[in-house]
Tab-separated table of N, CA, C and O and ligand atoms in Angstrom:
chain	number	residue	atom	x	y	z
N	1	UNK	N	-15.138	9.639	-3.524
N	1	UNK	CA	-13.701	9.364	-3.657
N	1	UNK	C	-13.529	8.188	-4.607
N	1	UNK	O	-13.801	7.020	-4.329
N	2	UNK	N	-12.929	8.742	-6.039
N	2	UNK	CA	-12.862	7.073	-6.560
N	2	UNK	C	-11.535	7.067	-6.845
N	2	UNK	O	-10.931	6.006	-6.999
N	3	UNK	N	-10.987	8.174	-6.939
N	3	UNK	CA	-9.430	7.665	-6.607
N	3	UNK	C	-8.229	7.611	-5.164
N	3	UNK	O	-8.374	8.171	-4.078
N	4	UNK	N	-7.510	7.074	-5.450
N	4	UNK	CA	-6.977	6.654	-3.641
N	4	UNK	C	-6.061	8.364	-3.553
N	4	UNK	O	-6.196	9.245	-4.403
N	5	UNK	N	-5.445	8.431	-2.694
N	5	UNK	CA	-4.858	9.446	-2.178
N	5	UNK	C	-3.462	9.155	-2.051
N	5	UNK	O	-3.131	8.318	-1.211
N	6	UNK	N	-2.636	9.688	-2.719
N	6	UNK	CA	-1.251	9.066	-2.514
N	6	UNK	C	-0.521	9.562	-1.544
N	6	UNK	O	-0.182	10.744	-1.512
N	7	UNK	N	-0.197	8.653	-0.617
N	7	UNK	CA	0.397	9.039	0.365
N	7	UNK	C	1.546	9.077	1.010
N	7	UNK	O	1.924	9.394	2.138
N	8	UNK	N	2.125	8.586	-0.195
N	8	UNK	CA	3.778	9.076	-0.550
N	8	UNK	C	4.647	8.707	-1.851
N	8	UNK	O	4.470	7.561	-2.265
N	9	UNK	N	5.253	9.238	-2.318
N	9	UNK	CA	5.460	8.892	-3.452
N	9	UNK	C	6.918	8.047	-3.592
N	9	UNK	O	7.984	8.446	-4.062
N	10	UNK	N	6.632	6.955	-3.108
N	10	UNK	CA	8.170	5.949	-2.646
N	10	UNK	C	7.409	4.635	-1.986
N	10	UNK	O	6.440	4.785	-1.242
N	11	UNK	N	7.947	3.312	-2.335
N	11	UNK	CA	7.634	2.642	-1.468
N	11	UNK	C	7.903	2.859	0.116
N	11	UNK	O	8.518	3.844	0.525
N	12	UNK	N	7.428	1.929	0.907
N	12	UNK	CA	7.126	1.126	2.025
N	12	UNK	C	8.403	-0.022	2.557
N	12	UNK	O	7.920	-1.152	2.616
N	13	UNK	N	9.390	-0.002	2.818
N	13	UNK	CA	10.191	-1.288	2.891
N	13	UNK	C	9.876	-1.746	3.993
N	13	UNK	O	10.251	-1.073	4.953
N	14	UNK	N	9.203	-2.844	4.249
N	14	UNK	CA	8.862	-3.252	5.814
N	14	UNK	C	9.442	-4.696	5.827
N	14	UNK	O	9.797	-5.160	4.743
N	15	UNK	N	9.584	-5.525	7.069
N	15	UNK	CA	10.083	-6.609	7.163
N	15	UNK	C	9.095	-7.497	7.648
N	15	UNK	O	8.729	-7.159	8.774
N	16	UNK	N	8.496	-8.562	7.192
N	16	UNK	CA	7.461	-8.967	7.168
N	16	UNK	C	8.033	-10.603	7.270
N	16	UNK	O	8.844	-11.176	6.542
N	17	UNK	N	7.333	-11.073	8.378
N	17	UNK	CA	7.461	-12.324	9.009
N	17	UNK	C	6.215	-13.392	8.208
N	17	UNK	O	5.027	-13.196	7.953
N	18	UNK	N	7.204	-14.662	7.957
N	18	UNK	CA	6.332	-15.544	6.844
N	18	UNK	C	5.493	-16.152	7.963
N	18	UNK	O	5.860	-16.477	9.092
N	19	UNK	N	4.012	-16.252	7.275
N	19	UNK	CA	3.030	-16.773	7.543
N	19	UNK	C	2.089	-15.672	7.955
N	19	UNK	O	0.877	-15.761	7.761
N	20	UNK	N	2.655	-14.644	8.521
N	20	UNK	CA	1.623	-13.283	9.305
N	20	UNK	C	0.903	-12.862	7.542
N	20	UNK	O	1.271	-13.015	6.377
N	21	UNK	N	-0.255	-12.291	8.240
N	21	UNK	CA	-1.227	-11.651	7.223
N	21	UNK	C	-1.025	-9.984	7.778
N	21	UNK	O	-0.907	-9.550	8.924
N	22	UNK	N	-1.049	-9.080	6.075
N	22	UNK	CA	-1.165	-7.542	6.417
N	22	UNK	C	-2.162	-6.853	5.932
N	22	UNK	O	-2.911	-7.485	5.187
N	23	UNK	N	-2.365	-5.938	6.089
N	23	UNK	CA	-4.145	-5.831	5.582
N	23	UNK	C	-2.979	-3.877	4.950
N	23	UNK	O	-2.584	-2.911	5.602
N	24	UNK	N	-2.901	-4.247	3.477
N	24	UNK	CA	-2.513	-2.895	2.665
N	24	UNK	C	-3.660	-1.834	2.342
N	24	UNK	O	-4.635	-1.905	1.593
N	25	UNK	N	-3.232	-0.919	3.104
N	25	UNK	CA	-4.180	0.786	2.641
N	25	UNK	C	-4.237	0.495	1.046
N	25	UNK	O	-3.287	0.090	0.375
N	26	UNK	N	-5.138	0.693	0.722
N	26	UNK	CA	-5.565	0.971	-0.560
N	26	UNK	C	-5.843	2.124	-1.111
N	26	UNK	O	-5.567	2.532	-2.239
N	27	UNK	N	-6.619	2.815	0.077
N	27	UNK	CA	-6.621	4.368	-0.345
N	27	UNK	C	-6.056	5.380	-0.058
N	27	UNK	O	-6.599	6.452	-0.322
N	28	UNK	N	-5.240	5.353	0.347
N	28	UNK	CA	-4.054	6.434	1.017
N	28	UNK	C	-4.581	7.241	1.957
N	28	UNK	O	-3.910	8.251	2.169
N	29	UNK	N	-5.657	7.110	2.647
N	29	UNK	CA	-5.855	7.679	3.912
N	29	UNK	C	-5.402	7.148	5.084
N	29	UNK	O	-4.712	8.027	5.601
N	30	UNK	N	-5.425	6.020	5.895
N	30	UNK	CA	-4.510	5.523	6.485
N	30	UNK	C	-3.726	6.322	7.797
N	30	UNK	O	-2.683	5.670	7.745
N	31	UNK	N	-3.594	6.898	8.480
N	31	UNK	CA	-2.441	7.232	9.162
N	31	UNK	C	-1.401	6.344	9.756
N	31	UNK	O	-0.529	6.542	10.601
N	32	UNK	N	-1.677	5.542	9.216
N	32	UNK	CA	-0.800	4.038	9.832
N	32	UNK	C	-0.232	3.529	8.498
N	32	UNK	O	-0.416	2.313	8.454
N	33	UNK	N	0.314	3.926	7.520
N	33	UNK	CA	0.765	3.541	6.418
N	33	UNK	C	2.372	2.743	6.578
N	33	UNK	O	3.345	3.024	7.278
N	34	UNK	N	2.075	1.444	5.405
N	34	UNK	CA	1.535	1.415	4.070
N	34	UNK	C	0.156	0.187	4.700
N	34	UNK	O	-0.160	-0.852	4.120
N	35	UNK	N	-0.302	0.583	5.679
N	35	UNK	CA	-1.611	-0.301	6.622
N	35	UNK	C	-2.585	0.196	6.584
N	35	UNK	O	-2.563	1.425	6.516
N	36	UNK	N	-3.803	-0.447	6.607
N	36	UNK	CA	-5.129	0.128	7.322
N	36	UNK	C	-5.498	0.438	8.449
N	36	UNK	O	-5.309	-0.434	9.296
N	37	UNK	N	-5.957	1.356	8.783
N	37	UNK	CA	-6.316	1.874	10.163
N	37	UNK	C	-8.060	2.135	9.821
N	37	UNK	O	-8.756	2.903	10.486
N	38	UNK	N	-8.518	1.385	8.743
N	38	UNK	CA	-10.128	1.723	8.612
N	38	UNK	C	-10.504	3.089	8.813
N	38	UNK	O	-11.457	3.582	9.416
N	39	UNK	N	-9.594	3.575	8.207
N	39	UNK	CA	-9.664	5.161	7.297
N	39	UNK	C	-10.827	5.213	6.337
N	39	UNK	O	-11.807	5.958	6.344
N	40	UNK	N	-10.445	4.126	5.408
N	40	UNK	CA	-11.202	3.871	4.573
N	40	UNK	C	-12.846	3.497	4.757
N	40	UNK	O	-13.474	2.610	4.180
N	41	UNK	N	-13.161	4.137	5.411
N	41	UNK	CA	-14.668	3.559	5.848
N	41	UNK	C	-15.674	4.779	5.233
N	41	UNK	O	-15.618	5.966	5.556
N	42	UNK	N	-16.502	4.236	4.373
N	42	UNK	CA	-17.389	5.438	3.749
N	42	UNK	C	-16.611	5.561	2.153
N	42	UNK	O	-17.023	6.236	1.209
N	43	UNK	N	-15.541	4.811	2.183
N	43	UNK	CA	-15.225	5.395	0.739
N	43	UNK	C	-15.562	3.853	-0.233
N	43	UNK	O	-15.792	2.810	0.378
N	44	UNK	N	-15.555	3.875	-1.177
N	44	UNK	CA	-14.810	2.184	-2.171
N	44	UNK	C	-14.025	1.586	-2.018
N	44	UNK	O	-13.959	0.406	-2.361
N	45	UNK	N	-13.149	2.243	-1.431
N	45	UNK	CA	-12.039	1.469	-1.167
N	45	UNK	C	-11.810	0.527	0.139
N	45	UNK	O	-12.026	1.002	1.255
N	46	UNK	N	-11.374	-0.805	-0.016
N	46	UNK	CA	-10.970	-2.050	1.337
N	46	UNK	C	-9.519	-2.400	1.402
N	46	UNK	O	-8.901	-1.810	0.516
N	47	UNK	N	-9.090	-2.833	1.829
N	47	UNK	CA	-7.810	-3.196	2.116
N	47	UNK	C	-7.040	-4.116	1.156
N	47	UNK	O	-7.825	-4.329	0.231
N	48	UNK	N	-6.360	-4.500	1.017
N	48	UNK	CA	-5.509	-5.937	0.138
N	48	UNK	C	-4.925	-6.364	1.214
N	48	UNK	O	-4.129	-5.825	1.983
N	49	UNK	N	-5.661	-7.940	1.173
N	49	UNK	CA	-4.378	-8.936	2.365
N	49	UNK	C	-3.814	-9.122	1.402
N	49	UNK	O	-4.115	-9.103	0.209
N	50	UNK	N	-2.526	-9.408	2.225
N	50	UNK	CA	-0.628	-9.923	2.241
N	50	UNK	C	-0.573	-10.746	3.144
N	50	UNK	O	-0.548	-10.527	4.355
N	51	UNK	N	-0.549	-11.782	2.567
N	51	UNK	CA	0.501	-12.741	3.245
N	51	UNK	C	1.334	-13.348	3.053
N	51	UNK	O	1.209	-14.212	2.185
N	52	UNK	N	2.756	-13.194	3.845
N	52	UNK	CA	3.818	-13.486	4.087
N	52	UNK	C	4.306	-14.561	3.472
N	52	UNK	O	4.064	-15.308	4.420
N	53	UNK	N	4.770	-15.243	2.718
N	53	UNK	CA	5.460	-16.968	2.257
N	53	UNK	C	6.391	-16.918	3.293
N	53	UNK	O	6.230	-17.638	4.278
N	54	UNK	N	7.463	-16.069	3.191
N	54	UNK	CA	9.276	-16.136	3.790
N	54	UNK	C	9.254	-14.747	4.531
N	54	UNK	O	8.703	-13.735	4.097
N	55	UNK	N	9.755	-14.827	5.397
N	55	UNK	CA	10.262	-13.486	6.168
N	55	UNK	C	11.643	-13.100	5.424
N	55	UNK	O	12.690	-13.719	5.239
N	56	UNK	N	11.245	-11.961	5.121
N	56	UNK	CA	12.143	-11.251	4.314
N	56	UNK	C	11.502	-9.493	4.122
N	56	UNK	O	10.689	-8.886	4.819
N	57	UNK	N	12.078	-9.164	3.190
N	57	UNK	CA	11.569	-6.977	3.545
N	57	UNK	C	10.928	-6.601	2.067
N	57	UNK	O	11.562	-6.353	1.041
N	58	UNK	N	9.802	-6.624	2.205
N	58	UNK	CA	8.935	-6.143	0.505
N	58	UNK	C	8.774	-4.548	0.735
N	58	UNK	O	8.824	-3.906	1.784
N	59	UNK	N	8.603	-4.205	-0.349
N	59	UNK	CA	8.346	-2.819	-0.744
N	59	UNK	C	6.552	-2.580	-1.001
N	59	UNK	O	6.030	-2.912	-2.065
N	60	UNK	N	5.751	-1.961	0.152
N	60	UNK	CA	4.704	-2.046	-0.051
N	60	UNK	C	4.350	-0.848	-0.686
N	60	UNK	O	4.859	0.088	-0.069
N	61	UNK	N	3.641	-0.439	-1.737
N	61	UNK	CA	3.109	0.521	-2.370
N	61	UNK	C	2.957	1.966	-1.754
N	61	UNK	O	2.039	2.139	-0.952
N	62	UNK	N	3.663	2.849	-2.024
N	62	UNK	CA	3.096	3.901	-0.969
N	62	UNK	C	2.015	5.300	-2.005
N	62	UNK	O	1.747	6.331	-1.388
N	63	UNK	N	1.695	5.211	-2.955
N	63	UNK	CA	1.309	6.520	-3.737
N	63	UNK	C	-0.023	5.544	-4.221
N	63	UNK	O	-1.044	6.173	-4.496
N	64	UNK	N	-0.075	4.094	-4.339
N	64	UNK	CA	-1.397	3.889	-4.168
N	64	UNK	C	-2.088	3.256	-5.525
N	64	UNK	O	-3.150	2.673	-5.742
N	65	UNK	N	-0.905	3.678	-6.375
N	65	UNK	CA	-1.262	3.380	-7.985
N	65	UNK	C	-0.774	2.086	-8.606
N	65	UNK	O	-0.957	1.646	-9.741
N	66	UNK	N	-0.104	1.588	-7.573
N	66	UNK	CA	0.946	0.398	-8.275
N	66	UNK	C	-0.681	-0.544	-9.107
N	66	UNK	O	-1.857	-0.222	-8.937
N	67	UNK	N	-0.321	-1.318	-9.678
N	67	UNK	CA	-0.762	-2.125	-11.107
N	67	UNK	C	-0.440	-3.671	-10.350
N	67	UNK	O	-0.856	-4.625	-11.008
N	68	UNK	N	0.105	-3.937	-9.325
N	68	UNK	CA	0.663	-4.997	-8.690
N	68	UNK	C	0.140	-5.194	-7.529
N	68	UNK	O	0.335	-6.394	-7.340
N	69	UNK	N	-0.579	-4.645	-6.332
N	69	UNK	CA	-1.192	-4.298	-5.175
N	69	UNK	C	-0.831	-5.658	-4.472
N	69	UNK	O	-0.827	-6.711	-5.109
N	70	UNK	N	-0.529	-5.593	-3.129
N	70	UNK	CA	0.226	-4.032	-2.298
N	70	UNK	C	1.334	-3.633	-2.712
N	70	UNK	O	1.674	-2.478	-2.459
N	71	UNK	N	2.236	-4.553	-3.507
N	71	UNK	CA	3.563	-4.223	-3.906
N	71	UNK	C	3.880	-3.200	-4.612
N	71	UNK	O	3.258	-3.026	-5.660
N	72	UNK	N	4.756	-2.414	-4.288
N	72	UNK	CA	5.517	-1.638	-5.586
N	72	UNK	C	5.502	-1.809	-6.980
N	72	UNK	O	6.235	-2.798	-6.945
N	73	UNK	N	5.287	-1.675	-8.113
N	73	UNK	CA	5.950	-1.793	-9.324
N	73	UNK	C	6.271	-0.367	-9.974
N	73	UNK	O	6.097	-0.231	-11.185
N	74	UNK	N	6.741	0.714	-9.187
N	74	UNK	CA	7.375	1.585	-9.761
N	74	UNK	C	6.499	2.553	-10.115
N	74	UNK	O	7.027	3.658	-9.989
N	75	UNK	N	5.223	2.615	-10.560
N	75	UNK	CA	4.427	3.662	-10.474
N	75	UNK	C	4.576	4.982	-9.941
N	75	UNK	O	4.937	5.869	-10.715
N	76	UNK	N	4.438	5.149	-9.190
N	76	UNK	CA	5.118	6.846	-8.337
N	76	UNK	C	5.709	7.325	-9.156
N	76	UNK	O	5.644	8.533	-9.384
N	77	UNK	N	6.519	6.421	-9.885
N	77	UNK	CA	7.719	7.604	-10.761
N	77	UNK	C	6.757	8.348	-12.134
N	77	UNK	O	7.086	9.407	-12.668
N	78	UNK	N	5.910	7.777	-12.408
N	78	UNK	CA	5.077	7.774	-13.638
N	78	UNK	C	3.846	9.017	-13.274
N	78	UNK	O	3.229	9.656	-14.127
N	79	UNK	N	3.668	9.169	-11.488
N	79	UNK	CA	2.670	10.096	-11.624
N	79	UNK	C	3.023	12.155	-11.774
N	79	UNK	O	3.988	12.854	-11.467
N	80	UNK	N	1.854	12.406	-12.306
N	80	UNK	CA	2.039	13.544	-11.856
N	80	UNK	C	2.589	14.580	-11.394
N	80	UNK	O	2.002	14.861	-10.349
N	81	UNK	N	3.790	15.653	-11.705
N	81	UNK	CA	4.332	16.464	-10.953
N	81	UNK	C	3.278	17.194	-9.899
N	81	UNK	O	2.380	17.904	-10.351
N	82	UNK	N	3.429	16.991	-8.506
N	82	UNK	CA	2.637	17.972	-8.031
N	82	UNK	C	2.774	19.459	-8.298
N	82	UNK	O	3.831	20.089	-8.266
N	83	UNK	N	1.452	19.982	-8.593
N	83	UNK	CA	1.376	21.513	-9.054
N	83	UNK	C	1.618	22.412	-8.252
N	83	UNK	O	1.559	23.589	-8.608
B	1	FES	FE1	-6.983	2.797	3.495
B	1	FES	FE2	-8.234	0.992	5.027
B	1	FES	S1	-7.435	2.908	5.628
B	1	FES	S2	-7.813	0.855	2.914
């Protein structure tokens, strides 16, 4: 597996309390998304910590490609029509 699995093609808006740490799916296996559930075990892929500055609501990556990790930067829109 060397590429992640997108596992939705839209961010994540979650509300995220400052100071807490989040551990971001990286590879879109996950069933606990946009989180790790150590899906990822056996593949390349590890998690990205997040942590919090301000409690406030980020857009965490959901298709896996963002260029910004864990965050959004719009990617999804750029991939692939599924066939
Ligand atoms: Fe995807 Fe852990 S389950 S990085």
């Amino acid at each position: 597996m060397s590429k992640p699995v997108v596992a939705r093609r839209a961010a994540y808006a979650v509300a995220v309390e400052a100071g807490e740490k989040y551990f971001w799916c990286a590879c879109g296996l996950s069933a606990k998304q946009p989180f790790c559930d150590g899906s990822h075990k056996g593949t390349s892929f590890t998690p990205v910590i997040y942590t919090a500055e301000e409690s406030k609501r980020v857009f965490f990556c959901g298709c896996k490609h963002t260029n910004k990790a864990p965050l959004c930067d719009g990617s999804h829109s750029k991939l692939k029509p599924l066939a």
